[in-house]
Amino acid sequence: MTERAGTNEGVAPLLSLRGVEAAYEASQVLFGIDLEIHAGECVALLGRNGMGKSTTVKSIMGLLRLRGGDVRWRGRSLRPLAAHQRARVGLGLVPEGRRIFPNLTVRENLLATARAPAMRDAGWSLDDIYGMFPRLREREHHLGCHLSGGEQQMLAIGRALMTAPELLILDEATEGLAPLVRGDIWRCIELLKRRGLALLVIDKNLGPLMRVADRHYILEKGAVVWRGSSQALRDRPELVRDYIGM
Ligand SMILES: Nc1ncnc2c1ncn2[C@@H]1O[C@H](COP(=O)(O)OP(=O)(O)OP(=O)(O)O)[C@@H](O)[C@H]1O
Ligand SMILES: [Mg+2]
């Protein structure tokens, strides 16, 4: 089942997955994922628990070895690159569960991943991050482990931005946050999109996701069962019922 938005036909994608297969030991989890993201595009990866969303992210980032298929960045295979090298080509990750450094301050967390100024043409400074999240400036000298869940999430986003990504992947960035804080995170995601960053967003909140995403992929048991625009998804409520369950 395919319903294409149609705006990027013929343009080389920033990121493309072709026939990606991945496994944890003997247990295969991804069965031939095809997916692409173009520059400046916001793409959502949908599906119920355990369908392979985070595993797809790990396959993109090189945190899990591919069993088959390929992940390409501007047409070049990322297979030879280790995870830390993929961050340097322009892939940024806000991982599931945040994973900030608990024993570093906010400022140290941000500077720990910062790229050298010469490499930061499209980059972010500490001031940019603090401008987007004033709360982080107030907490600049506090340890990561002393932050609230929302502050930790802002820090995880800020830290990923300091690597000057062209594509930012957010895996459940609003999970476990109070509604007000969740709103802050969605506003940040919208701002990043307006700044022209390509985004791959995984989130359980379909409402805000439909507003911000240009296109969606639905995963079911490690395979893409549907892809299409937000409008196409709105027109097919049975997809939400059958595959997303929200
Ligand atoms: N480290 C691991 N070792 C073994 N199996 C794993 C591991 N991580 C995930 N799995 C399994 O792989 C499958 C896909 O998991 P994955 O984390 O990709 O799902 P998900 O779509 O991100 O789900 P969720 O919405 O709960 O985050 C699940 O069956 C899960 O139990
Ligand atoms: Mg997950």
PDB file of C-alpha atoms and ligand atoms in Angstrom:
ATOM      1  CA  MET A   1       0.000   0.000   0.000  1.00  0.00           C
ATOM      2  CA  THR A   2       1.596   3.249  -1.046  1.00  0.00           C
ATOM      3  CA  GLU A   3       0.288   6.780  -1.085  1.00  0.00           C
ATOM      4  CA  ARG A   4       3.078   9.189  -1.919  1.00  0.00           C
ATOM      5  CA  ALA A   5       3.099  12.862  -1.091  1.00  0.00           C
ATOM      6  CA  GLY A   6       4.725  13.316  -4.478  1.00  0.00           C
ATOM      7  CA  THR A   7       6.691  16.508  -3.793  1.00  0.00           C
ATOM      8  CA  ASN A   8      10.155  14.930  -3.868  1.00  0.00           C
ATOM      9  CA  GLU A   9       9.914  12.669  -6.885  1.00  0.00           C
ATOM     10  CA  GLY A  10      13.258  12.542  -8.668  1.00  0.00           C
ATOM     11  CA  VAL A  11      15.261  14.339  -5.957  1.00  0.00           C
ATOM     12  CA  ALA A  12      18.004  12.299  -4.249  1.00  0.00           C
ATOM     13  CA  PRO A  13      17.096  11.676  -0.620  1.00  0.00           C
ATOM     14  CA  LEU A  14      19.253  12.684   2.328  1.00  0.00           C
ATOM     15  CA  LEU A  15      18.767   9.303   3.962  1.00  0.00           C
ATOM     16  CA  SER A  16      17.537   6.109   2.372  1.00  0.00           C
ATOM     17  CA  LEU A  17      16.987   2.626   3.724  1.00  0.00           C
ATOM     18  CA  ARG A  18      16.729  -0.216   1.250  1.00  0.00           C
ATOM     19  CA  GLY A  19      15.712  -3.712   2.309  1.00  0.00           C
ATOM     20  CA  VAL A  20      17.041  -3.207   5.832  1.00  0.00           C
ATOM     21  CA  GLU A  21      17.050  -6.366   7.928  1.00  0.00           C
ATOM     22  CA  ALA A  22      18.198  -6.453  11.539  1.00  0.00           C
ATOM     23  CA  ALA A  23      18.231  -8.937  14.386  1.00  0.00           C
ATOM     24  CA  TYR A  24      19.045  -9.317  18.047  1.00  0.00           C
ATOM     25  CA  GLU A  25      21.091 -12.533  18.081  1.00  0.00           C
ATOM     26  CA  ALA A  26      18.857 -15.218  16.593  1.00  0.00           C
ATOM     27  CA  SER A  27      15.700 -13.141  16.677  1.00  0.00           C
ATOM     28  CA  GLN A  28      15.077 -11.172  13.482  1.00  0.00           C
ATOM     29  CA  VAL A  29      13.174  -7.935  14.061  1.00  0.00           C
ATOM     30  CA  LEU A  30      13.348  -5.963  10.779  1.00  0.00           C
ATOM     31  CA  PHE A  31      12.348  -7.644   7.525  1.00  0.00           C
ATOM     32  CA  GLY A  32      13.307  -5.410   4.620  1.00  0.00           C
ATOM     33  CA  ILE A  33      12.562  -1.783   5.551  1.00  0.00           C
ATOM     34  CA  ASP A  34      12.486   0.761   2.696  1.00  0.00           C
ATOM     35  CA  LEU A  35      12.335   4.361   3.840  1.00  0.00           C
ATOM     36  CA  GLU A  36      13.601   7.723   2.693  1.00  0.00           C
ATOM     37  CA  ILE A  37      13.905  11.206   4.079  1.00  0.00           C
ATOM     38  CA  HIS A  38      14.609  14.270   1.956  1.00  0.00           C
ATOM     39  CA  ALA A  39      16.335  17.448   3.077  1.00  0.00           C
ATOM     40  CA  GLY A  40      14.025  19.578   5.218  1.00  0.00           C
ATOM     41  CA  GLU A  41      11.368  16.903   5.423  1.00  0.00           C
ATOM     42  CA  CYS A  42       9.654  15.778   8.639  1.00  0.00           C
ATOM     43  CA  VAL A  43       8.873  12.077   8.575  1.00  0.00           C
ATOM     44  CA  ALA A  44       7.044  10.092  11.265  1.00  0.00           C
ATOM     45  CA  LEU A  45       7.653   6.432  12.034  1.00  0.00           C
ATOM     46  CA  LEU A  46       4.491   4.903  13.486  1.00  0.00           C
ATOM     47  CA  GLY A  47       3.502   1.531  14.877  1.00  0.00           C
ATOM     48  CA  ARG A  48       2.548  -0.199  18.090  1.00  0.00           C
ATOM     49  CA  ASN A  49       4.992  -1.260  20.819  1.00  0.00           C
ATOM     50  CA  GLY A  50       7.685  -3.664  19.722  1.00  0.00           C
ATOM     51  CA  MET A  51       7.089  -3.262  15.967  1.00  0.00           C
ATOM     52  CA  GLY A  52      10.675  -2.210  15.258  1.00  0.00           C
ATOM     53  CA  LYS A  53      10.732   1.614  15.383  1.00  0.00           C
ATOM     54  CA  SER A  54      13.694   1.952  17.748  1.00  0.00           C
ATOM     55  CA  THR A  55      15.455  -0.926  15.997  1.00  0.00           C
ATOM     56  CA  THR A  56      15.110   0.991  12.724  1.00  0.00           C
ATOM     57  CA  VAL A  57      16.693   3.988  14.454  1.00  0.00           C
ATOM     58  CA  LYS A  58      19.551   1.828  15.790  1.00  0.00           C
ATOM     59  CA  SER A  59      20.113   0.456  12.286  1.00  0.00           C
ATOM     60  CA  ILE A  60      20.342   3.989  10.893  1.00  0.00           C
ATOM     61  CA  MET A  61      22.745   5.123  13.608  1.00  0.00           C
ATOM     62  CA  GLY A  62      25.016   2.070  13.373  1.00  0.00           C
ATOM     63  CA  LEU A  63      24.155   0.948  16.904  1.00  0.00           C
ATOM     64  CA  LEU A  64      23.046  -2.399  15.500  1.00  0.00           C
ATOM     65  CA  ARG A  65      24.669  -4.255  12.620  1.00  0.00           C
ATOM     66  CA  LEU A  66      22.548  -4.772   9.525  1.00  0.00           C
ATOM     67  CA  ARG A  67      21.778  -8.335   8.624  1.00  0.00           C
ATOM     68  CA  GLY A  68      20.751  -7.287   5.129  1.00  0.00           C
ATOM     69  CA  GLY A  69      20.038  -4.268   2.955  1.00  0.00           C
ATOM     70  CA  ASP A  70      21.685  -0.870   3.167  1.00  0.00           C
ATOM     71  CA  VAL A  71      21.441   2.550   4.786  1.00  0.00           C
ATOM     72  CA  ARG A  72      22.611   5.398   2.545  1.00  0.00           C
ATOM     73  CA  TRP A  73      23.419   9.029   3.300  1.00  0.00           C
ATOM     74  CA  ARG A  74      23.290  11.253   0.214  1.00  0.00           C
ATOM     75  CA  GLY A  75      23.575   8.082  -1.853  1.00  0.00           C
ATOM     76  CA  ARG A  76      26.667   6.700  -0.051  1.00  0.00           C
ATOM     77  CA  SER A  77      26.471   3.580   2.067  1.00  0.00           C
ATOM     78  CA  LEU A  78      26.861   4.162   5.794  1.00  0.00           C
ATOM     79  CA  ARG A  79      27.723   0.507   6.365  1.00  0.00           C
ATOM     80  CA  PRO A  80      31.481   1.116   6.697  1.00  0.00           C
ATOM     81  CA  LEU A  81      30.934   3.870   9.307  1.00  0.00           C
ATOM     82  CA  ALA A  82      30.815   3.229  13.059  1.00  0.00           C
ATOM     83  CA  ALA A  83      28.187   4.997  15.166  1.00  0.00           C
ATOM     84  CA  HIS A  84      30.436   7.921  16.200  1.00  0.00           C
ATOM     85  CA  GLN A  85      31.381   8.503  12.545  1.00  0.00           C
ATOM     86  CA  ARG A  86      27.748   8.642  11.507  1.00  0.00           C
ATOM     87  CA  ALA A  87      27.209  11.513  13.924  1.00  0.00           C
ATOM     88  CA  ARG A  88      29.898  13.397  11.975  1.00  0.00           C
ATOM     89  CA  VAL A  89      28.194  13.062   8.586  1.00  0.00           C
ATOM     90  CA  GLY A  90      25.177  14.937   9.945  1.00  0.00           C
ATOM     91  CA  LEU A  91      22.982  12.387  11.694  1.00  0.00           C
ATOM     92  CA  GLY A  92      21.797  13.447  15.145  1.00  0.00           C
ATOM     93  CA  LEU A  93      19.932  11.267  17.623  1.00  0.00           C
ATOM     94  CA  VAL A  94      17.768  12.039  20.628  1.00  0.00           C
ATOM     95  CA  PRO A  95      17.555   8.471  21.922  1.00  0.00           C
ATOM     96  CA  GLU A  96      14.710   6.688  23.645  1.00  0.00           C
ATOM     97  CA  GLY A  97      15.183   7.263  27.380  1.00  0.00           C
ATOM     98  CA  ARG A  98      17.243  10.486  26.873  1.00  0.00           C
ATOM     99  CA  ARG A  99      20.639   9.127  28.023  1.00  0.00           C
ATOM    100  CA  ILE A 100      22.210  12.398  29.085  1.00  0.00           C
ATOM    101  CA  PHE A 101      25.403  12.296  31.161  1.00  0.00           C
ATOM    102  CA  PRO A 102      24.086  12.334  34.762  1.00  0.00           C
ATOM    103  CA  ASN A 103      27.364  13.473  36.328  1.00  0.00           C
ATOM    104  CA  LEU A 104      28.039  16.363  33.976  1.00  0.00           C
ATOM    105  CA  THR A 105      26.409  19.783  34.273  1.00  0.00           C
ATOM    106  CA  VAL A 106      23.989  21.061  31.660  1.00  0.00           C
ATOM    107  CA  ARG A 107      26.743  23.141  30.082  1.00  0.00           C
ATOM    108  CA  GLU A 108      29.200  20.230  30.094  1.00  0.00           C
ATOM    109  CA  ASN A 109      26.601  17.909  28.564  1.00  0.00           C
ATOM    110  CA  LEU A 110      26.112  20.387  25.727  1.00  0.00           C
ATOM    111  CA  LEU A 111      29.807  21.010  25.138  1.00  0.00           C
ATOM    112  CA  ALA A 112      30.675  17.301  25.297  1.00  0.00           C
ATOM    113  CA  THR A 113      29.158  16.669  21.872  1.00  0.00           C
ATOM    114  CA  ALA A 114      29.777  20.059  20.241  1.00  0.00           C
ATOM    115  CA  ARG A 115      31.509  20.015  16.894  1.00  0.00           C
ATOM    116  CA  ALA A 116      34.457  22.288  16.206  1.00  0.00           C
ATOM    117  CA  PRO A 117      33.287  25.778  15.134  1.00  0.00           C
ATOM    118  CA  ALA A 118      34.695  25.316  11.610  1.00  0.00           C
ATOM    119  CA  MET A 119      32.429  22.333  11.126  1.00  0.00           C
ATOM    120  CA  ARG A 120      29.396  24.132  12.414  1.00  0.00           C
ATOM    121  CA  ASP A 121      28.202  26.086   9.373  1.00  0.00           C
ATOM    122  CA  ALA A 122      24.661  25.034  10.033  1.00  0.00           C
ATOM    123  CA  GLY A 123      25.506  24.595  13.677  1.00  0.00           C
ATOM    124  CA  TRP A 124      24.191  25.612  17.008  1.00  0.00           C
ATOM    125  CA  SER A 125      25.943  27.565  19.744  1.00  0.00           C
ATOM    126  CA  LEU A 126      25.309  27.308  23.469  1.00  0.00           C
ATOM    127  CA  ASP A 127      23.413  30.593  23.181  1.00  0.00           C
ATOM    128  CA  ASP A 128      21.183  29.181  20.440  1.00  0.00           C
ATOM    129  CA  ILE A 129      20.287  26.228  22.642  1.00  0.00           C
ATOM    130  CA  TYR A 130      19.682  28.454  25.660  1.00  0.00           C
ATOM    131  CA  GLY A 131      17.590  30.747  23.475  1.00  0.00           C
ATOM    132  CA  MET A 132      15.361  27.841  22.538  1.00  0.00           C
ATOM    133  CA  PHE A 133      15.247  26.418  26.065  1.00  0.00           C
ATOM    134  CA  PRO A 134      15.687  29.297  28.571  1.00  0.00           C
ATOM    135  CA  ARG A 135      15.208  26.780  31.376  1.00  0.00           C
ATOM    136  CA  LEU A 136      18.538  25.176  30.450  1.00  0.00           C
ATOM    137  CA  ARG A 137      20.344  28.477  30.873  1.00  0.00           C
ATOM    138  CA  GLU A 138      18.859  28.810  34.362  1.00  0.00           C
ATOM    139  CA  ARG A 139      20.074  25.297  35.149  1.00  0.00           C
ATOM    140  CA  GLU A 140      23.408  25.664  33.354  1.00  0.00           C
ATOM    141  CA  HIS A 141      25.550  24.588  36.312  1.00  0.00           C
ATOM    142  CA  HIS A 142      23.270  21.849  37.621  1.00  0.00           C
ATOM    143  CA  LEU A 143      24.125  18.187  37.167  1.00  0.00           C
ATOM    144  CA  GLY A 144      22.163  16.172  34.629  1.00  0.00           C
ATOM    145  CA  CYS A 145      20.874  13.855  37.355  1.00  0.00           C
ATOM    146  CA  HIS A 146      19.300  16.802  39.206  1.00  0.00           C
ATOM    147  CA  LEU A 147      17.124  17.900  36.290  1.00  0.00           C
ATOM    148  CA  SER A 148      13.413  17.196  35.864  1.00  0.00           C
ATOM    149  CA  GLY A 149      12.304  14.829  33.086  1.00  0.00           C
ATOM    150  CA  GLY A 150      11.384  17.762  30.849  1.00  0.00           C
ATOM    151  CA  GLU A 151      14.708  19.509  31.432  1.00  0.00           C
ATOM    152  CA  GLN A 152      16.563  16.282  30.687  1.00  0.00           C
ATOM    153  CA  GLN A 153      14.651  15.980  27.428  1.00  0.00           C
ATOM    154  CA  MET A 154      15.502  19.557  26.459  1.00  0.00           C
ATOM    155  CA  LEU A 155      19.122  18.771  27.262  1.00  0.00           C
ATOM    156  CA  ALA A 156      19.040  15.606  25.142  1.00  0.00           C
ATOM    157  CA  ILE A 157      17.714  17.656  22.209  1.00  0.00           C
ATOM    158  CA  GLY A 158      20.231  20.438  22.809  1.00  0.00           C
ATOM    159  CA  ARG A 159      23.068  17.962  22.977  1.00  0.00           C
ATOM    160  CA  ALA A 160      22.057  16.363  19.667  1.00  0.00           C
ATOM    161  CA  LEU A 161      21.810  19.821  18.045  1.00  0.00           C
ATOM    162  CA  MET A 162      25.348  20.658  19.173  1.00  0.00           C
ATOM    163  CA  THR A 163      26.577  17.974  16.739  1.00  0.00           C
ATOM    164  CA  ALA A 164      25.192  20.185  13.923  1.00  0.00           C
ATOM    165  CA  PRO A 165      22.926  17.550  12.390  1.00  0.00           C
ATOM    166  CA  GLU A 166      21.184  17.832   9.040  1.00  0.00           C
ATOM    167  CA  LEU A 167      18.796  15.103  10.095  1.00  0.00           C
ATOM    168  CA  LEU A 168      17.632  14.816  13.683  1.00  0.00           C
ATOM    169  CA  ILE A 169      15.995  11.618  14.891  1.00  0.00           C
ATOM    170  CA  LEU A 170      13.736  11.908  17.948  1.00  0.00           C
ATOM    171  CA  ASP A 171      12.722   8.595  19.511  1.00  0.00           C
ATOM    172  CA  GLU A 172       9.804   9.159  21.925  1.00  0.00           C
ATOM    173  CA  ALA A 173      10.961  12.634  22.928  1.00  0.00           C
ATOM    174  CA  THR A 174       7.707  13.517  24.704  1.00  0.00           C
ATOM    175  CA  GLU A 175       7.271  10.237  26.568  1.00  0.00           C
ATOM    176  CA  GLY A 176       6.563  10.511  30.286  1.00  0.00           C
ATOM    177  CA  LEU A 177       6.378  14.317  30.258  1.00  0.00           C
ATOM    178  CA  ALA A 178       3.640  16.515  31.709  1.00  0.00           C
ATOM    179  CA  PRO A 179       1.322  18.031  29.058  1.00  0.00           C
ATOM    180  CA  LEU A 180       2.771  21.543  29.382  1.00  0.00           C
ATOM    181  CA  VAL A 181       6.332  20.320  28.929  1.00  0.00           C
ATOM    182  CA  ARG A 182       5.244  18.107  26.064  1.00  0.00           C
ATOM    183  CA  GLY A 183       3.888  21.254  24.414  1.00  0.00           C
ATOM    184  CA  ASP A 184       7.332  22.867  24.777  1.00  0.00           C
ATOM    185  CA  ILE A 185       8.973  19.902  23.060  1.00  0.00           C
ATOM    186  CA  TRP A 186       6.468  19.982  20.160  1.00  0.00           C
ATOM    187  CA  ARG A 187       7.062  23.720  19.734  1.00  0.00           C
ATOM    188  CA  CYS A 188      10.780  23.020  19.590  1.00  0.00           C
ATOM    189  CA  ILE A 189      10.244  20.318  16.943  1.00  0.00           C
ATOM    190  CA  GLU A 190       8.165  22.753  14.863  1.00  0.00           C
ATOM    191  CA  LEU A 191      10.879  25.379  15.178  1.00  0.00           C
ATOM    192  CA  LEU A 192      13.544  22.920  14.028  1.00  0.00           C
ATOM    193  CA  LYS A 193      11.416  22.066  11.030  1.00  0.00           C
ATOM    194  CA  ARG A 194      11.020  25.753  10.167  1.00  0.00           C
ATOM    195  CA  ARG A 195      14.810  26.098  10.387  1.00  0.00           C
ATOM    196  CA  GLY A 196      15.031  23.514   7.614  1.00  0.00           C
ATOM    197  CA  LEU A 197      16.286  20.543   9.610  1.00  0.00           C
ATOM    198  CA  ALA A 198      15.166  17.136   8.336  1.00  0.00           C
ATOM    199  CA  LEU A 199      13.426  15.190  11.097  1.00  0.00           C
ATOM    200  CA  LEU A 200      12.495  11.587  11.795  1.00  0.00           C
ATOM    201  CA  VAL A 201      10.026  11.565  14.678  1.00  0.00           C
ATOM    202  CA  ILE A 202       8.726   8.616  16.666  1.00  0.00           C
ATOM    203  CA  ASP A 203       5.988   9.483  19.127  1.00  0.00           C
ATOM    204  CA  LYS A 204       2.829   8.076  20.635  1.00  0.00           C
ATOM    205  CA  ASN A 205       0.942  11.385  20.332  1.00  0.00           C
ATOM    206  CA  LEU A 206      -0.606  11.187  16.912  1.00  0.00           C
ATOM    207  CA  GLY A 207      -2.329  14.595  17.010  1.00  0.00           C
ATOM    208  CA  PRO A 208       0.770  16.793  17.200  1.00  0.00           C
ATOM    209  CA  LEU A 209       2.688  14.329  15.034  1.00  0.00           C
ATOM    210  CA  MET A 210       0.125  14.664  12.213  1.00  0.00           C
ATOM    211  CA  ARG A 211       0.429  18.442  12.415  1.00  0.00           C
ATOM    212  CA  VAL A 212       4.219  18.526  12.142  1.00  0.00           C
ATOM    213  CA  ALA A 213       5.008  15.522   9.895  1.00  0.00           C
ATOM    214  CA  ASP A 214       4.929  15.725   6.096  1.00  0.00           C
ATOM    215  CA  ARG A 215       4.863  11.969   5.605  1.00  0.00           C
ATOM    216  CA  HIS A 216       4.362   8.834   7.668  1.00  0.00           C
ATOM    217  CA  TYR A 217       5.532   5.249   7.620  1.00  0.00           C
ATOM    218  CA  ILE A 218       3.636   2.588   9.561  1.00  0.00           C
ATOM    219  CA  LEU A 219       5.600  -0.405  10.824  1.00  0.00           C
ATOM    220  CA  GLU A 220       4.003  -3.731  11.636  1.00  0.00           C
ATOM    221  CA  LYS A 221       6.188  -6.613  12.802  1.00  0.00           C
ATOM    222  CA  GLY A 222       9.332  -5.147  11.317  1.00  0.00           C
ATOM    223  CA  ALA A 223       7.926  -4.263   7.896  1.00  0.00           C
ATOM    224  CA  VAL A 224       6.471  -1.079   6.381  1.00  0.00           C
ATOM    225  CA  VAL A 225       2.776  -1.705   5.824  1.00  0.00           C
ATOM    226  CA  TRP A 226       1.804   1.806   4.720  1.00  0.00           C
ATOM    227  CA  ARG A 227       3.419   5.112   3.775  1.00  0.00           C
ATOM    228  CA  GLY A 228       1.768   8.380   2.911  1.00  0.00           C
ATOM    229  CA  SER A 229       1.022  12.003   3.791  1.00  0.00           C
ATOM    230  CA  SER A 230      -0.718  13.291   6.929  1.00  0.00           C
ATOM    231  CA  GLN A 231      -3.824  14.023   4.865  1.00  0.00           C
ATOM    232  CA  ALA A 232      -3.801  10.497   3.398  1.00  0.00           C
ATOM    233  CA  LEU A 233      -3.544   9.128   6.948  1.00  0.00           C
ATOM    234  CA  ARG A 234      -6.403  11.341   8.145  1.00  0.00           C
ATOM    235  CA  ASP A 235      -8.502   9.890   5.321  1.00  0.00           C
ATOM    236  CA  ARG A 236      -7.825   6.333   6.499  1.00  0.00           C
ATOM    237  CA  PRO A 237      -8.899   6.081  10.165  1.00  0.00           C
ATOM    238  CA  GLU A 238      -8.840   2.281   9.917  1.00  0.00           C
ATOM    239  CA  LEU A 239      -5.033   2.435   9.608  1.00  0.00           C
ATOM    240  CA  VAL A 240      -4.817   4.142  12.978  1.00  0.00           C
ATOM    241  CA  ARG A 241      -7.217   1.598  14.446  1.00  0.00           C
ATOM    242  CA  ASP A 242      -5.462  -1.451  12.971  1.00  0.00           C
ATOM    243  CA  TYR A 243      -1.797  -0.531  13.176  1.00  0.00           C
ATOM    244  CA  ILE A 244      -1.313   2.278  15.644  1.00  0.00           C
ATOM    245  CA  GLY A 245      -4.036   1.738  18.182  1.00  0.00           C
ATOM    246  CA  MET A 246      -4.346   5.325  19.397  1.00  0.00           C
TER     247      MET A 246
HETATM  248  N1  LIG B   1      18.257  -5.245  22.973  1.00  0.00           N
HETATM  249  C1  LIG B   1      17.334  -6.116  22.542  1.00  0.00           C
HETATM  250  N2  LIG B   1      17.542  -7.451  22.611  1.00  0.00           N
HETATM  251  C2  LIG B   1      16.619  -8.342  22.177  1.00  0.00           C
HETATM  252  N3  LIG B   1      15.439  -7.995  21.638  1.00  0.00           N
HETATM  253  C3  LIG B   1      15.161  -6.688  21.545  1.00  0.00           C
HETATM  254  C4  LIG B   1      16.088  -5.674  21.992  1.00  0.00           C
HETATM  255  N4  LIG B   1      15.549  -4.463  21.770  1.00  0.00           N
HETATM  256  C5  LIG B   1      14.340  -4.692  21.208  1.00  0.00           C
HETATM  257  N5  LIG B   1      14.104  -6.015  21.074  1.00  0.00           N
HETATM  258  C6  LIG B   1      12.898  -6.635  20.479  1.00  0.00           C
HETATM  259  O1  LIG B   1      12.803  -6.210  19.134  1.00  0.00           O
HETATM  260  C7  LIG B   1      11.446  -5.937  18.783  1.00  0.00           C
HETATM  261  C8  LIG B   1      11.343  -4.499  18.273  1.00  0.00           C
HETATM  262  O2  LIG B   1      11.666  -3.627  19.333  1.00  0.00           O
HETATM  263  P1  LIG B   1      11.789  -2.050  19.157  1.00  0.00           P
HETATM  264  O3  LIG B   1      12.428  -1.526  20.399  1.00  0.00           O
HETATM  265  O4  LIG B   1      12.445  -1.736  17.865  1.00  0.00           O
HETATM  266  O5  LIG B   1      10.260  -1.639  19.075  1.00  0.00           O
HETATM  267  P2  LIG B   1       9.569  -0.199  19.077  1.00  0.00           P
HETATM  268  O6  LIG B   1       8.682  -0.178  17.868  1.00  0.00           O
HETATM  269  O7  LIG B   1      10.576   0.855  19.229  1.00  0.00           O
HETATM  270  O8  LIG B   1       8.627  -0.301  20.374  1.00  0.00           O
HETATM  271  P3  LIG B   1       8.251   0.802  21.506  1.00  0.00           P
HETATM  272  O9  LIG B   1       7.085   1.566  20.951  1.00  0.00           O
HETATM  273  O10 LIG B   1       7.858  -0.030  22.676  1.00  0.00           O
HETATM  274  O11 LIG B   1       9.455   1.651  21.762  1.00  0.00           O
HETATM  275  C9  LIG B   1      10.610  -6.222  20.028  1.00  0.00           C
HETATM  276  O12 LIG B   1      10.095  -7.510  19.915  1.00  0.00           O
HETATM  277  C10 LIG B   1      11.623  -6.152  21.151  1.00  0.00           C
HETATM  278  O13 LIG B   1      11.259  -6.992  22.204  1.00  0.00           O
HETATM  279 MG    MG B   2      10.982   2.244  20.725  1.00  0.00          MG
END
